[in-house]
Coordinates of C-alpha atoms and ligand atoms in Angstrom, one line a residue:
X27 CA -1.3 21.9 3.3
X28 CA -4.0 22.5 1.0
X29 CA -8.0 22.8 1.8
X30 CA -11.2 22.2 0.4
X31 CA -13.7 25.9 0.3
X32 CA -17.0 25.1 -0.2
X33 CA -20.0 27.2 -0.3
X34 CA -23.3 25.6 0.6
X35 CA -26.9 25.2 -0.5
X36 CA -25.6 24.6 -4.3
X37 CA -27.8 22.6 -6.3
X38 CA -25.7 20.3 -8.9
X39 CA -26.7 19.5 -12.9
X40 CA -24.5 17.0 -15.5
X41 CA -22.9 14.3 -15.8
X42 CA -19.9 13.4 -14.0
X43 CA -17.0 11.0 -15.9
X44 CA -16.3 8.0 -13.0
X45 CA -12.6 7.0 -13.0
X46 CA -11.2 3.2 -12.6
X47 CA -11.3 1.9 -9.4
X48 CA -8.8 2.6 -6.9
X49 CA -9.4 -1.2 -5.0
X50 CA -9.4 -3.0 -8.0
X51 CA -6.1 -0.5 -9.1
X52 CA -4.1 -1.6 -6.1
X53 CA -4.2 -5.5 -6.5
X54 CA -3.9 -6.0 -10.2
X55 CA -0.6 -3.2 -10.3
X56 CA 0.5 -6.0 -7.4
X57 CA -0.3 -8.7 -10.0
X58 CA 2.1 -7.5 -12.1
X59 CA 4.7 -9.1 -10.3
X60 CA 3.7 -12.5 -11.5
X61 CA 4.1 -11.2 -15.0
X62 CA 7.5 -12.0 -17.4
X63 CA 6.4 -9.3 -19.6
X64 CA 5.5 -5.9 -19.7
X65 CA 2.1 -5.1 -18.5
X66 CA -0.3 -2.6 -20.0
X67 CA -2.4 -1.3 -17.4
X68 CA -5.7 1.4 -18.7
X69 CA -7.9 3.0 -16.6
X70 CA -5.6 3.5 -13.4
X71 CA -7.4 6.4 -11.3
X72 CA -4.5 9.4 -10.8
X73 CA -5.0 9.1 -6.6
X74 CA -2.4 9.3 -4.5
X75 CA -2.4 5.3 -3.4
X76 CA -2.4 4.5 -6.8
X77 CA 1.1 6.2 -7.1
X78 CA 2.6 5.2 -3.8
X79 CA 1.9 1.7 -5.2
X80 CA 3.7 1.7 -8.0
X81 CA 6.9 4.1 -6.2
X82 CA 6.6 0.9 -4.3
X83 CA 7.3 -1.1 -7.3
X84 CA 10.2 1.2 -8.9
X85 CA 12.1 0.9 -5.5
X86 CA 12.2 -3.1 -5.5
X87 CA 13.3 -2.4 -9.5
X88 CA 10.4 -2.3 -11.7
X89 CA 9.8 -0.1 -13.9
X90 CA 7.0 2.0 -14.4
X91 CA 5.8 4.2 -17.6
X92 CA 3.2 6.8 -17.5
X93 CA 1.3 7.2 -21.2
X94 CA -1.6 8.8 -21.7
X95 CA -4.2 6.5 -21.4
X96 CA -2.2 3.6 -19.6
X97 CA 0.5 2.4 -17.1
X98 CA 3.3 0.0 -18.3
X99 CA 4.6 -1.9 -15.8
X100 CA 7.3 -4.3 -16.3
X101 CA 8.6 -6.0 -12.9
X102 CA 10.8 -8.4 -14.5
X103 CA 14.3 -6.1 -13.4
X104 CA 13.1 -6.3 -9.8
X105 CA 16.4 -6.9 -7.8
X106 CA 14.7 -6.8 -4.4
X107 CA 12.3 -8.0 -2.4
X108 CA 12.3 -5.8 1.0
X109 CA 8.8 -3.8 1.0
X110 CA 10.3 -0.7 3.8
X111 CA 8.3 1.1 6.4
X112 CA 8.9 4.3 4.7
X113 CA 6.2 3.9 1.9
X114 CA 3.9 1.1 3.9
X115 CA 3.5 3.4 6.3
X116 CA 1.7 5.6 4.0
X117 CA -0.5 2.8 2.3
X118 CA -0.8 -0.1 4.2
X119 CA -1.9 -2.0 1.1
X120 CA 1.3 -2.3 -0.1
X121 CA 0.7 -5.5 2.1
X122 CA -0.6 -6.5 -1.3
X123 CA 2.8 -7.5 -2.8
X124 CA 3.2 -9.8 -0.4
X125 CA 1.8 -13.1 -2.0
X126 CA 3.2 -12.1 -5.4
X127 CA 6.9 -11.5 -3.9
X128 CA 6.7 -14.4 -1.9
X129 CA 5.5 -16.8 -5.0
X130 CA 7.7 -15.3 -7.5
X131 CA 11.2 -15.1 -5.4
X132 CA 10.8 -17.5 -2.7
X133 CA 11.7 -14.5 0.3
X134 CA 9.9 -11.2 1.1
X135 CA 9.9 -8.6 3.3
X136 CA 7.6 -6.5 4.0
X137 CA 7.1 -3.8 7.0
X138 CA 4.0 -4.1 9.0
X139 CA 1.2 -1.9 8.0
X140 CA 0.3 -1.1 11.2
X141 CA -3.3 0.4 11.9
X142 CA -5.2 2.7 10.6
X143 CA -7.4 5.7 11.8
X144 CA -11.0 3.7 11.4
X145 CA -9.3 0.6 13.0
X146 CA -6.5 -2.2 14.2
X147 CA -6.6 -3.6 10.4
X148 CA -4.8 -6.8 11.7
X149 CA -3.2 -9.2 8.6
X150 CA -3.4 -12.2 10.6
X151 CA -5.7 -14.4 8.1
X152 CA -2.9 -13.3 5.2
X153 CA -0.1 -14.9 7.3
X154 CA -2.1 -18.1 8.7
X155 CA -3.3 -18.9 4.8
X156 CA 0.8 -18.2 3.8
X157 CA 2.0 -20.4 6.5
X158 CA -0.6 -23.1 5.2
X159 CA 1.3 -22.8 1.7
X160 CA 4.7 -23.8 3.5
X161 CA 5.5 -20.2 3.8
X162 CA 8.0 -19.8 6.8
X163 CA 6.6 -16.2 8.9
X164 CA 8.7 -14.6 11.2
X165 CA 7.6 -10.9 12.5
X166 CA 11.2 -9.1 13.1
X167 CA 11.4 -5.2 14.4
X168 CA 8.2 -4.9 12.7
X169 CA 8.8 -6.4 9.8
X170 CA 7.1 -9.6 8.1
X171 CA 10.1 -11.9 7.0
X172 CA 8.8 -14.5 4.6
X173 CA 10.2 -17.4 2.9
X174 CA 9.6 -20.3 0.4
X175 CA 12.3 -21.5 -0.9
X176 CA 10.9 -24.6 -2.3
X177 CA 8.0 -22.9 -3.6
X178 CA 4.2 -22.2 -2.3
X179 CA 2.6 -25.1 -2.2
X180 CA -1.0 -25.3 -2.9
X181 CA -4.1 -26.7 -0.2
X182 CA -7.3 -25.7 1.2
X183 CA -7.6 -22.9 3.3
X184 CA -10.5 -21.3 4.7
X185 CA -10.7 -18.1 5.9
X186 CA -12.4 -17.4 9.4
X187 CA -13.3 -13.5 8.4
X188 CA -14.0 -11.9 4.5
X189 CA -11.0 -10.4 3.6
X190 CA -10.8 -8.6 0.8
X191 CA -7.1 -7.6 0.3
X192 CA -6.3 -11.2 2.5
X193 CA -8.2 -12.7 -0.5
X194 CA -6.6 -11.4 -3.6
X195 CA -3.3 -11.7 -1.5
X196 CA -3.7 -15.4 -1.4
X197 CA -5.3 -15.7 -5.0
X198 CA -1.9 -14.4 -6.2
X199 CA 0.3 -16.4 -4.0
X200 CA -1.6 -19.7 -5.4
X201 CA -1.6 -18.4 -8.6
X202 CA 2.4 -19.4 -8.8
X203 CA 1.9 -22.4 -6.7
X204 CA 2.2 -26.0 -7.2
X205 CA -1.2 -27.8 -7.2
X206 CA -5.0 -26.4 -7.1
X207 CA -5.5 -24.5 -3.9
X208 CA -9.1 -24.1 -3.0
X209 CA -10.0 -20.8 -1.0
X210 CA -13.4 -20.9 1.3
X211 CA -15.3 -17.9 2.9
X212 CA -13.2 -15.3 0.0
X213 CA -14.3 -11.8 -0.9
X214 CA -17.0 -11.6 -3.6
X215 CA -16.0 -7.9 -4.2
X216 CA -16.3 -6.7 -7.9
X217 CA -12.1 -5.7 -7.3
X218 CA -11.0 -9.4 -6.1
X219 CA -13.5 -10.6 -9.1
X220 CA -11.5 -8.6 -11.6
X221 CA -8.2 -9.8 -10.2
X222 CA -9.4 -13.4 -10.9
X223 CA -11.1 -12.7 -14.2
X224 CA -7.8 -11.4 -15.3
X225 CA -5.6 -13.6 -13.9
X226 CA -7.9 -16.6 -15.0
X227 CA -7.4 -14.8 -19.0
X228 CA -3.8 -15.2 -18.8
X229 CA -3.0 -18.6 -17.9
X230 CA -4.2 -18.8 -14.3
X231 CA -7.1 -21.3 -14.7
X232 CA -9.7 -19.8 -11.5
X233 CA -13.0 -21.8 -10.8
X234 CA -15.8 -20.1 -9.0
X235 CA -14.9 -16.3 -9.7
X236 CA -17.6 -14.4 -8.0
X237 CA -18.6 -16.9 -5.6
X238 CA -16.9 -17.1 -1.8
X239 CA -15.2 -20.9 -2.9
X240 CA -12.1 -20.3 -5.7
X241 CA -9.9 -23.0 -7.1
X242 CA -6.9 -21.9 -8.4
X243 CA -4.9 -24.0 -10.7
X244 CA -1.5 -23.0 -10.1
X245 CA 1.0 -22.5 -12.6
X246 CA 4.2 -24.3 -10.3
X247 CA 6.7 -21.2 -10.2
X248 CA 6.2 -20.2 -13.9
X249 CA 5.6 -16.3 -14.3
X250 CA 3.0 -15.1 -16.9
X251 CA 2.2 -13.1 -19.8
X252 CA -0.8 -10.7 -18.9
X253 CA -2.6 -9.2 -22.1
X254 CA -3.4 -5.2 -21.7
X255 CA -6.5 -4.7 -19.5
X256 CA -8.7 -1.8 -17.9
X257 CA -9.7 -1.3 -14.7
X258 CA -12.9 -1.3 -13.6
X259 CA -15.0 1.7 -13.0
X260 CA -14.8 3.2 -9.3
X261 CA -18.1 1.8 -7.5
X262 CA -17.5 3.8 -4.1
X263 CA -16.4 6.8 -6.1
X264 CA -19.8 6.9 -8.3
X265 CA -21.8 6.1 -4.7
X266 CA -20.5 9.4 -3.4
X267 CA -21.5 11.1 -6.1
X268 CA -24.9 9.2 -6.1
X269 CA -24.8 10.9 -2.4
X270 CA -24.3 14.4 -3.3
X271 CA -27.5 14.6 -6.5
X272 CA -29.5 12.4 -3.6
X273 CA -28.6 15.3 -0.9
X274 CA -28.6 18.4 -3.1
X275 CA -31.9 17.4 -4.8
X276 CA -29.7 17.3 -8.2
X277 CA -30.2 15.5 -11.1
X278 CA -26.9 13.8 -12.2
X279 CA -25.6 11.4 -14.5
X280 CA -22.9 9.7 -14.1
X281 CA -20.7 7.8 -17.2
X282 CA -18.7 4.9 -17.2
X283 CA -20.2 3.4 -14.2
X284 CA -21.1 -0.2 -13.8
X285 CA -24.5 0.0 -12.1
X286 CA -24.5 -4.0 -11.4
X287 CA -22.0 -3.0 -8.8
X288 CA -24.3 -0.7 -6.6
X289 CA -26.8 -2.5 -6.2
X290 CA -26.8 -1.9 -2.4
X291 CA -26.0 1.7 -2.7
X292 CA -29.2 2.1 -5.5
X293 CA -31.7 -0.1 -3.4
X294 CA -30.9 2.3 -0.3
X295 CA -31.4 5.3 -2.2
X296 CA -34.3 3.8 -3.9
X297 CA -35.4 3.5 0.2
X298 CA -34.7 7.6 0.6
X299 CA -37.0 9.0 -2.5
X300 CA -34.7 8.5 -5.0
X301 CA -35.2 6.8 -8.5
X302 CA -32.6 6.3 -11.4
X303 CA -32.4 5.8 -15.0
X304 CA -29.4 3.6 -15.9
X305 CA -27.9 2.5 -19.3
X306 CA -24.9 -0.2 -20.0
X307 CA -22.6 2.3 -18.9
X308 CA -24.4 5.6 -17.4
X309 CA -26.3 6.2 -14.3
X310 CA -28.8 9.2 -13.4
X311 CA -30.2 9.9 -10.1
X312 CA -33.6 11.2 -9.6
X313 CA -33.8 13.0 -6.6
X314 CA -36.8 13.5 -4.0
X315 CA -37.0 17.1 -2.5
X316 CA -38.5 15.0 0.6
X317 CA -35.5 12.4 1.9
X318 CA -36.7 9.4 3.9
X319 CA -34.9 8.1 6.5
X320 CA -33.4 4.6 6.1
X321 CA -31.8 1.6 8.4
X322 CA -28.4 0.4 6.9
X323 CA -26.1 -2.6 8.3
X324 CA -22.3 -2.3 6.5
X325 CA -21.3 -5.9 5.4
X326 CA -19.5 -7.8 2.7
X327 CA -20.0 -7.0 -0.7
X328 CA -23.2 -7.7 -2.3
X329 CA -24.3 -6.3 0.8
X330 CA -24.1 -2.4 2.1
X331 CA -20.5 -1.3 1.6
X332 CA -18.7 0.1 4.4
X333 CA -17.2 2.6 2.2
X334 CA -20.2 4.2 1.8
X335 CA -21.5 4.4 5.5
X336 CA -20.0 8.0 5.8
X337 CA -21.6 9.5 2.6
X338 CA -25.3 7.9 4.0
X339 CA -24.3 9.2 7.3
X340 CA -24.3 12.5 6.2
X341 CA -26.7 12.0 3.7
X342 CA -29.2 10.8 6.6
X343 CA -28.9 14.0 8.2
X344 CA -30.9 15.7 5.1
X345 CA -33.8 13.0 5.9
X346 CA -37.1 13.3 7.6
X347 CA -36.7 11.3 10.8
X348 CA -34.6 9.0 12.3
X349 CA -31.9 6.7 10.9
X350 CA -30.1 4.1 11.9
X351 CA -26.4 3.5 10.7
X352 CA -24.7 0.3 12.1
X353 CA -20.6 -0.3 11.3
X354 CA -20.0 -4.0 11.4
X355 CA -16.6 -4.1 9.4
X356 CA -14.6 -1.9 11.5
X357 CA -14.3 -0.6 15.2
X358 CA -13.6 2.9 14.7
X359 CA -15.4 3.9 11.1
X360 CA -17.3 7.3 12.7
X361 CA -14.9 9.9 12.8
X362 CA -16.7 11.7 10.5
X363 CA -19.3 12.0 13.0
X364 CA -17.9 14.7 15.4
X365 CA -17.1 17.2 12.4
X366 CA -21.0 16.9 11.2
X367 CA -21.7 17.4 14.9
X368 CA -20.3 20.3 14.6
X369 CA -22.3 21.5 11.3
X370 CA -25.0 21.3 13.3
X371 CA -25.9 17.3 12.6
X372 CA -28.2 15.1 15.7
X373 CA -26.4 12.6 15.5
X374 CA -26.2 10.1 18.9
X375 CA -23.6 6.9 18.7
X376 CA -24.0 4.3 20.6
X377 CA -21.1 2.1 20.1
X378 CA -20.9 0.8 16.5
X379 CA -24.9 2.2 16.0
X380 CA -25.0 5.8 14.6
X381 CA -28.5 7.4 15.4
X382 CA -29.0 10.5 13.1
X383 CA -32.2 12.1 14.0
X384 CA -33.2 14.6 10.5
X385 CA -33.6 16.6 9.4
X386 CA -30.8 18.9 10.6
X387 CA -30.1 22.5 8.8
X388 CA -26.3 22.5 8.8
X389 CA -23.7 25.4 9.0
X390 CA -20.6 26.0 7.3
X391 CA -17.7 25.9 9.2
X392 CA -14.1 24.6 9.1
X393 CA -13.9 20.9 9.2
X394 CA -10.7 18.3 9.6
X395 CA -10.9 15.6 7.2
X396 CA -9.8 12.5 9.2
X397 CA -9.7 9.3 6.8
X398 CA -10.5 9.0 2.9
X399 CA -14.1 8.3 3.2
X400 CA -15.0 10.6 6.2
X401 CA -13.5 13.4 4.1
X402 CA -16.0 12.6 1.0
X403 CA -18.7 13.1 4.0
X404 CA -18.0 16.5 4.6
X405 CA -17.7 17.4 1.4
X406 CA -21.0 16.4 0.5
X407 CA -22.1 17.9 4.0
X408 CA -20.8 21.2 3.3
X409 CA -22.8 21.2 -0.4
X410 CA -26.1 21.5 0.9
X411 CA -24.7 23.5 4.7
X412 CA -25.9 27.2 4.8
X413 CA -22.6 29.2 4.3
X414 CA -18.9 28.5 3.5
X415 CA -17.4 25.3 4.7
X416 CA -13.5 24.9 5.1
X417 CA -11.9 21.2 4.4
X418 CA -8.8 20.5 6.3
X419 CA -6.2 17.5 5.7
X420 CA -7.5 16.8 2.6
X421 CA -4.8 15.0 1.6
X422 CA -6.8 12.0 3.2
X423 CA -9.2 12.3 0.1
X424 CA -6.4 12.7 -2.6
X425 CA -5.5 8.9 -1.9
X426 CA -8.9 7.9 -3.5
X427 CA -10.8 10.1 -5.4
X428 CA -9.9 11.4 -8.7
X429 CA -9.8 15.3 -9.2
X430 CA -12.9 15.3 -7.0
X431 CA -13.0 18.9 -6.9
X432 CA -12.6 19.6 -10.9
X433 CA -15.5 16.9 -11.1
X434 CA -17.9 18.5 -8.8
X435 CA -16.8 22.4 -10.1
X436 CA -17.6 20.5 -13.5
X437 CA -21.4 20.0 -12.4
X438 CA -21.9 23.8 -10.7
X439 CA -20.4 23.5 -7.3
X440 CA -18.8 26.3 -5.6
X441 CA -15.5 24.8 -4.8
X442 CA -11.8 26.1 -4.2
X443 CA -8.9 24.1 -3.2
X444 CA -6.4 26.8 -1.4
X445 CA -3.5 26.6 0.4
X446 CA -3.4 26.8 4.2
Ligands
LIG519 C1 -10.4 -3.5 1.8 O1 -9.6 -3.3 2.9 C2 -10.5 -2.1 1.2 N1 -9.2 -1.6 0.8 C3 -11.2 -1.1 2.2 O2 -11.4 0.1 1.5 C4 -12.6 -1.7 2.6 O3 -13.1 -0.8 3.6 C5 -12.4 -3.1 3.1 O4 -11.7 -3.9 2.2 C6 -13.7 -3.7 3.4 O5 -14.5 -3.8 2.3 C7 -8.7 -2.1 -0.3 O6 -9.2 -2.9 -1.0 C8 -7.3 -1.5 -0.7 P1 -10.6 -6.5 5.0 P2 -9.0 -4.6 3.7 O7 -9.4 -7.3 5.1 O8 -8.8 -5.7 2.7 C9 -10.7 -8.0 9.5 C10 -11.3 2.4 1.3 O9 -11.9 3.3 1.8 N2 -9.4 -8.7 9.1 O10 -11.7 -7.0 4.1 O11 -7.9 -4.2 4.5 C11 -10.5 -6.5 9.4 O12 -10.0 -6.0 10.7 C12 -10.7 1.3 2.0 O13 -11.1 2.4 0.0 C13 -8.8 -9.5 10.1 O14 -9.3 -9.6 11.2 O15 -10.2 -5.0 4.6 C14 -11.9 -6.0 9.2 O16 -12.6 -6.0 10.4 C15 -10.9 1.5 3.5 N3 -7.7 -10.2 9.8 C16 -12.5 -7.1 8.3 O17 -11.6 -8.3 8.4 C17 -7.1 -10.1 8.5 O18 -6.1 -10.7 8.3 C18 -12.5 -6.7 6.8 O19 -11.2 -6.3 6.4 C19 -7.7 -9.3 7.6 C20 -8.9 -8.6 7.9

């Protein structure tokens, strides 16, 4: 297994390139399915999800091309419909191809995703809003069986928790049903926006894209053409790298970014010194030498994203005084928080409130990367740590950030990625 070699106390200087996102990725290559023709995908982030995704789509019979700036995807020679354990094991959004499966064919299978390392993950509000479509649900030696053989029908459904992937799971099931379904309490993430926005320019009238109450005119079983698209820019990925100019005292710039998507991530490093130029498509952080310490609450999108509670974590330890980090999303999100121990962070949790009591000098040492975002942590832990700092299990961070280490080697880091 390969591992991340970092040397500390480096400061940082350029611009960094940001790559499409890998959340919007995963639910428009699932959209595809509800395409009759070929679709031409641009911007797809090369991450490991991103390709376990679309293996997923070659084994049901799709085909996929690689060109150099885009994906074709053409799903209309899928001959099956059975999702297997063997690839949702490693990516348990493949739960994504649900809806689509179920609205195009009628039947699907797909194998439980299971949990995950920062929680239980449960799929339950996917199901119930199915059932509510006429979808018949039976769970069967871990496996979701699924079927609609007179079609999904369309109705109101509200969801009792934001669900992101539960949202653009149901926005493509209705999107092939019969009728207008209405969806209350849905995800207002830039991702799930794009899936609609796209969806709604290729014959999938949507109402309300942005806001937590879509209408979806349903097409009644007839399969689309979708028109060549690009993904959006990677808003967690350009956070992290906000994180490591805001904890190295670096000026960076970062290009082909989409700042109205951080706004969250800006104000809270607007909170710890930090101040930013931006353009339509670039921005650059500012950093303070002096880091204040800040109070953040993870919620739903436009709020503080969870996804970037690890990077402020170990950004907070760099800050003079004490900060207060509170998960709300999921029940086991601070893994990441016995490794920094162990760089010599003062950190104290207290249930789902992380205490981080700056500013702590960190040490190099070897870490184990334990889920994507905690290993983006310790990265940016070890670039400002005194000494060399060894990554372990990074494969966890080659599921969602793009040649990471080329990027940050780009911009003056010391950084090797060697073989165990
Ligand atoms: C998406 O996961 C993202 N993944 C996650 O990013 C992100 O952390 C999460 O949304 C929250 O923003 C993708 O988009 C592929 P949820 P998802 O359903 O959709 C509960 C990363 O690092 N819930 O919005 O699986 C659930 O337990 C990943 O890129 C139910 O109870 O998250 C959680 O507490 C990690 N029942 C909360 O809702 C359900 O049926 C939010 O989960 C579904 C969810």
């Amino acid at each position: 297994m390969d591992y991340l070699k970092i040397e500390g106390i480096k400061s940082l200087n350029g611009t960094i390139k940001i790559s499409g996102a890998k959340n919007a990725s995963l639910p428009l290559i699932a959209m595809t399915i509800l395409a009759k023709n070929s679709v031409h995908i641009k911007n797809l982030p090369s991450v490991v999800d991103i390709n376990t995704l679309l293996k997923l789509l070659t084994n049901l019979g799709a085909s996929c091309d690689f060109l150099d700036d885009r994906v074709v995807v053409d799903t209309s020679t899928i001959t099956q419909t059975k999702a297997t354990y063997d690839i949702v094991k490693t990516m348990r959004a493949s739960i994504l191809v649900l809806g689509p499966i179920l609205a195009r064919f009628g039947h699907c299978e797909v194998s439980l995703p299971g949990g995950c390392a920062i929680g239980q993950r449960p799929i339950d509000l996917h199901l119930k809003a199915l059932e509510q479509m006429g979808a018949i649900i039976n769970i069967k030696s871990g496996y979701i069986e699924a079927s609609a053989p007179n079609g999904l029908k369309a109705c109101n459904i509200s969801f009792d928790k934001i669900t992101v992937t539960g949202t653009a799971n149901i926005v493509m099931a209705a999107a092939l049903a019969d009728g207008i379904t209405t969806l209350t309490n849905a995800a207002r993430e830039p991702e799930v926006v794009q899936l609609c926005e796209v969806l709604n320019a290729n014959g999938v009238k949507i109402e309300g894209i942005g806001t937590a109450v879509l209408t979806i005119h349903g097409t009644n079983g007839k399969c689309i053409d979708i028109k060549e698209f690009s993904v959006i820019p990677d808003r967690i990925e350009a956070g992290t790298y906000l994180c490591a100019g805001a904890i190295t005292r670096s000026e960076l710039t970062l290009s082909n970014v989409q700042a109205k998507h951080l706004g969250a991530v800006l104000a809270k490093l607007e909170e710890m010194g930090s101040t930013f130029t931006l353009t339509d498509d670039t921005v650059t952080i500012h950093p303070s030498w002096d880091i204040k310490p800040v109070k953040i609450v993870t919620q739903e999108y436009p709020a503080f994203p969870t996804d970037m509670q690890a990077q402020f974590l170990a950004l907070a330890t760099q800050a003079d005084g004490v900060s207060i980090i509170e998960e709300r999303l999921f029940e086991n999100r601070f893994m990441h928080v016995s490794e920094l121990q162990r760089m010599g962070a003062d950190i104290t949790l207290n249930g789902n409130i992380a205490t981080v009591n700056g500013k702590n000098q960190l040490s190099g040492t070897d870490v184990m990367a334990t889920d994507l975002r905690a290993s983006s942590a310790l990265v940016l832990a070890a670039l400002v740590a005194n000494g060399t700092t060894n990554i372990h299990r990074i494969y966890h961070l080659d599921r969602g950030y793009d040649r990471l280490k080329e990027k940050l080697e780009m911009v003056g880091a010391k950084i090797q990625r060697l073989s165990e």
